[in-house]
DNA sequence: CGATAGCTTGAGAGTACTCAAAGTGGGTGG
DNA sequence: CCACCCACTTTGAGTACTCTCAAGCTATCG
């Protein structure tokens, strides 16, 4: 599943590696800024992110952009629509990905277990995206950013005593385009969370959550 | 695919009936206001809408609601997540639905063709929902409502000379919760479209599109 | 014909946006 | 190694849009 915004009690465990029983295809490696594919490309492979973080996004004709999801280790990316990719995929960090032939998804030939796992990943993605709808449609800027940080805290945060810490490989404008906000609003909201001591920011890309409970409350829309 | 908001050039044809080669399960019938399932229910069946319109929605703890999609004839609904339904499904009209065992999706036993068709439907839904992201995250009230009306115009509109006409089986607040707006804003935006003679409204539930081209322009965010 | 739910309209407030400018930090070349 | 540069981020001021709260209207159904 992608990093999208689940309901409070729906924290899903990331998919374990789909090692499979097949002869392994050799891993794909990406450098920061490299694209794995573009919208409209023929889908030959699906990928499970092994390490690193990738960004899936789409462009509107007038230049507006929507970041659809960030792919973290365990996530499956590249589900086709009519055989084509419907997003761009760019790596935000050095990344490694395990490819799976599209045919393993579309006709289970050879490895029914893999087929089933890929199908389940697709179904999870549908559900995850529905969670994300909630957020884009119904939440304030503070709730959106808090929700986003909560997911990362749960998923990739490291314990630091009572605090939790993680890095943000994406830019402020990536976050803005993911949450349906402007970079200015994202920045202001970060400042506000920092000033209220819910989080501390190091380096602009390292977040230390000082009040995890407060962050969760904010994400759910409780007043302050 | 659901009634979601595709990009301009991505108007997909609705899925044809999946008659299948199997002994047919008897059709399910719903009256207006009847629920087909609730969030959290075990998924035993998927359904293809044969006639009528259903509404898929989710509730937040604090009562905020998000309408995820409207299911029109041809659409497949009920994709499970961990075996459970992740939305409520209520019928907005009298409706008929063709059930398919969940096992036909999850393990193709018996009917590989049906399995494949259901999988494709799931993949289409992922893509359709990504289109919808764009809308929730990046569009103004006018663009949202115009986009919504455009989709219905294309999908269920009837020709009326130069005009196109269709009915809205859902309430203003259903539309609001689908587009991430309030009912007041939806109502005001309808009024505005009516006053600018892009549409005419009869009965509050019958829309006559008087300027289809203008409606498309509005949906894409062109200035007036 | 009256009750009621749904819809529309109005006034005012608040949030996020736009446009603009200043600050910050990482990377490169001198 | 330091200084400069550029991209990214933050901050500020003002605006616009959508929301909230409230009241009136309209259709539908009993």
PDB file of N, CA, C and O (backbone and C1' of nucleotides) in Angstrom, chain B residues 140-141 181-182 184-185 188 203, chain D residues 17-22 27-28:
ATOM      1  N   UNK B 140     -11.629  24.396  -8.314  1.00  0.00           N
ATOM      2  CA  UNK B 140     -12.567  25.306  -7.655  1.00  0.00           C
ATOM      3  C   UNK B 140     -13.966  24.706  -7.664  1.00  0.00           C
ATOM      4  O   UNK B 140     -14.230  23.718  -8.347  1.00  0.00           O
ATOM      5  N   UNK B 141     -14.858  25.335  -6.910  1.00  0.00           N
ATOM      6  CA  UNK B 141     -16.231  24.835  -6.829  1.00  0.00           C
ATOM      7  C   UNK B 141     -16.871  24.746  -8.215  1.00  0.00           C
ATOM      8  O   UNK B 141     -17.495  23.741  -8.560  1.00  0.00           O
ATOM      9  N   UNK B 181     -17.554  19.782  -1.068  1.00  0.00           N
ATOM     10  CA  UNK B 181     -18.098  21.128  -0.917  1.00  0.00           C
ATOM     11  C   UNK B 181     -19.241  21.069   0.098  1.00  0.00           C
ATOM     12  O   UNK B 181     -19.573  20.003   0.612  1.00  0.00           O
ATOM     13  N   UNK B 182     -19.857  22.209   0.383  1.00  0.00           N
ATOM     14  CA  UNK B 182     -21.066  22.227   1.202  1.00  0.00           C
ATOM     15  C   UNK B 182     -22.280  22.285   0.275  1.00  0.00           C
ATOM     16  O   UNK B 182     -22.160  22.671  -0.890  1.00  0.00           O
ATOM     17  N   UNK B 184     -24.628  24.355   0.397  1.00  0.00           N
ATOM     18  CA  UNK B 184     -24.859  25.752   0.023  1.00  0.00           C
ATOM     19  C   UNK B 184     -24.028  26.146  -1.188  1.00  0.00           C
ATOM     20  O   UNK B 184     -24.519  26.790  -2.121  1.00  0.00           O
ATOM     21  N   UNK B 185     -22.763  25.751  -1.163  1.00  0.00           N
ATOM     22  CA  UNK B 185     -21.891  26.093  -2.286  1.00  0.00           C
ATOM     23  C   UNK B 185     -22.349  25.390  -3.555  1.00  0.00           C
ATOM     24  O   UNK B 185     -22.350  25.993  -4.639  1.00  0.00           O
ATOM     25  N   UNK B 188     -25.417  27.310  -4.769  1.00  0.00           N
ATOM     26  CA  UNK B 188     -25.028  28.593  -5.365  1.00  0.00           C
ATOM     27  C   UNK B 188     -24.378  28.396  -6.726  1.00  0.00           C
ATOM     28  O   UNK B 188     -24.620  29.179  -7.650  1.00  0.00           O
ATOM     29  N   UNK B 203     -37.226  20.869 -12.071  1.00  0.00           N
ATOM     30  CA  UNK B 203     -37.542  19.846 -11.085  1.00  0.00           C
ATOM     31  C   UNK B 203     -36.449  19.635 -10.042  1.00  0.00           C
ATOM     32  O   UNK B 203     -36.541  18.730  -9.235  1.00  0.00           O
TER      33      UNK B 203
ATOM     34  P    DC D  17     -12.779  34.549  -6.447  1.00  0.00           P
ATOM     35  O5'  DC D  17     -12.993  33.068  -5.905  1.00  0.00           O
ATOM     36  C5'  DC D  17     -11.864  32.308  -5.476  1.00  0.00           C
ATOM     37  C4'  DC D  17     -12.239  31.518  -4.251  1.00  0.00           C
ATOM     38  C3'  DC D  17     -13.629  30.902  -4.338  1.00  0.00           C
ATOM     39  O3'  DC D  17     -13.477  29.500  -4.304  1.00  0.00           O
ATOM     40  C1'  DC D  17     -13.274  31.960  -2.214  1.00  0.00           C
ATOM     41  P    DT D  18     -14.715  28.556  -4.669  1.00  0.00           P
ATOM     42  O5'  DT D  18     -15.116  27.972  -3.234  1.00  0.00           O
ATOM     43  C5'  DT D  18     -14.113  27.410  -2.416  1.00  0.00           C
ATOM     44  C4'  DT D  18     -14.585  27.395  -0.981  1.00  0.00           C
ATOM     45  C3'  DT D  18     -15.959  26.743  -0.760  1.00  0.00           C
ATOM     46  O3'  DT D  18     -15.769  25.667   0.144  1.00  0.00           O
ATOM     47  C1'  DT D  18     -15.794  28.827   0.386  1.00  0.00           C
ATOM     48  P    DC D  19     -17.004  24.890   0.782  1.00  0.00           P
ATOM     49  O5'  DC D  19     -17.129  25.550   2.234  1.00  0.00           O
ATOM     50  C5'  DC D  19     -15.980  25.575   3.062  1.00  0.00           C
ATOM     51  C4'  DC D  19     -16.322  26.236   4.389  1.00  0.00           C
ATOM     52  C3'  DC D  19     -17.560  25.661   5.065  1.00  0.00           C
ATOM     53  O3'  DC D  19     -17.277  25.353   6.415  1.00  0.00           O
ATOM     54  C1'  DC D  19     -17.781  28.020   4.797  1.00  0.00           C
ATOM     55  P    DT D  20     -18.383  24.654   7.313  1.00  0.00           P
ATOM     56  O5'  DT D  20     -19.070  25.849   8.127  1.00  0.00           O
ATOM     57  C5'  DT D  20     -18.270  26.772   8.850  1.00  0.00           C
ATOM     58  C4'  DT D  20     -19.159  27.809   9.518  1.00  0.00           C
ATOM     59  C3'  DT D  20     -20.423  27.238  10.165  1.00  0.00           C
ATOM     60  O3'  DT D  20     -20.536  27.770  11.477  1.00  0.00           O
ATOM     61  C1'  DT D  20     -20.987  29.003   8.659  1.00  0.00           C
ATOM     62  P    DC D  21     -21.579  27.173  12.501  1.00  0.00           P
ATOM     63  O5'  DC D  21     -22.738  28.265  12.526  1.00  0.00           O
ATOM     64  C5'  DC D  21     -22.392  29.653  12.605  1.00  0.00           C
ATOM     65  C4'  DC D  21     -23.609  30.499  12.267  1.00  0.00           C
ATOM     66  C3'  DC D  21     -24.937  29.957  12.794  1.00  0.00           C
ATOM     67  O3'  DC D  21     -25.660  31.036  13.350  1.00  0.00           O
ATOM     68  C1'  DC D  21     -25.101  30.398  10.502  1.00  0.00           C
ATOM     69  P    DA D  22     -27.039  30.796  14.164  1.00  0.00           P
ATOM     70  O5'  DA D  22     -28.113  31.484  13.211  1.00  0.00           O
ATOM     71  C5'  DA D  22     -27.818  32.717  12.562  1.00  0.00           C
ATOM     72  C4'  DA D  22     -28.863  32.991  11.512  1.00  0.00           C
ATOM     73  C3'  DA D  22     -30.255  32.435  11.826  1.00  0.00           C
ATOM     74  O3'  DA D  22     -31.206  33.475  11.754  1.00  0.00           O
ATOM     75  C1'  DA D  22     -29.621  31.899   9.622  1.00  0.00           C
ATOM     76  P    DA D  27     -41.187  24.461  -6.742  1.00  0.00           P
ATOM     77  O5'  DA D  27     -40.273  23.176  -6.499  1.00  0.00           O
ATOM     78  C5'  DA D  27     -40.725  21.945  -6.921  1.00  0.00           C
ATOM     79  C4'  DA D  27     -40.775  20.986  -5.770  1.00  0.00           C
ATOM     80  C3'  DA D  27     -41.890  19.976  -5.947  1.00  0.00           C
ATOM     81  O3'  DA D  27     -41.283  18.725  -6.189  1.00  0.00           O
ATOM     82  C1'  DA D  27     -41.761  20.751  -3.695  1.00  0.00           C
ATOM     83  P    DT D  28     -42.042  17.630  -6.928  1.00  0.00           P
ATOM     84  O5'  DT D  28     -42.210  16.521  -5.779  1.00  0.00           O
ATOM     85  C5'  DT D  28     -41.178  16.410  -4.786  1.00  0.00           C
ATOM     86  C4'  DT D  28     -41.752  15.814  -3.529  1.00  0.00           C
ATOM     87  C3'  DT D  28     -42.896  14.818  -3.781  1.00  0.00           C
ATOM     88  O3'  DT D  28     -42.574  13.628  -3.079  1.00  0.00           O
ATOM     89  C1'  DT D  28     -43.516  16.388  -2.124  1.00  0.00           C
TER      90       DT D  28
END
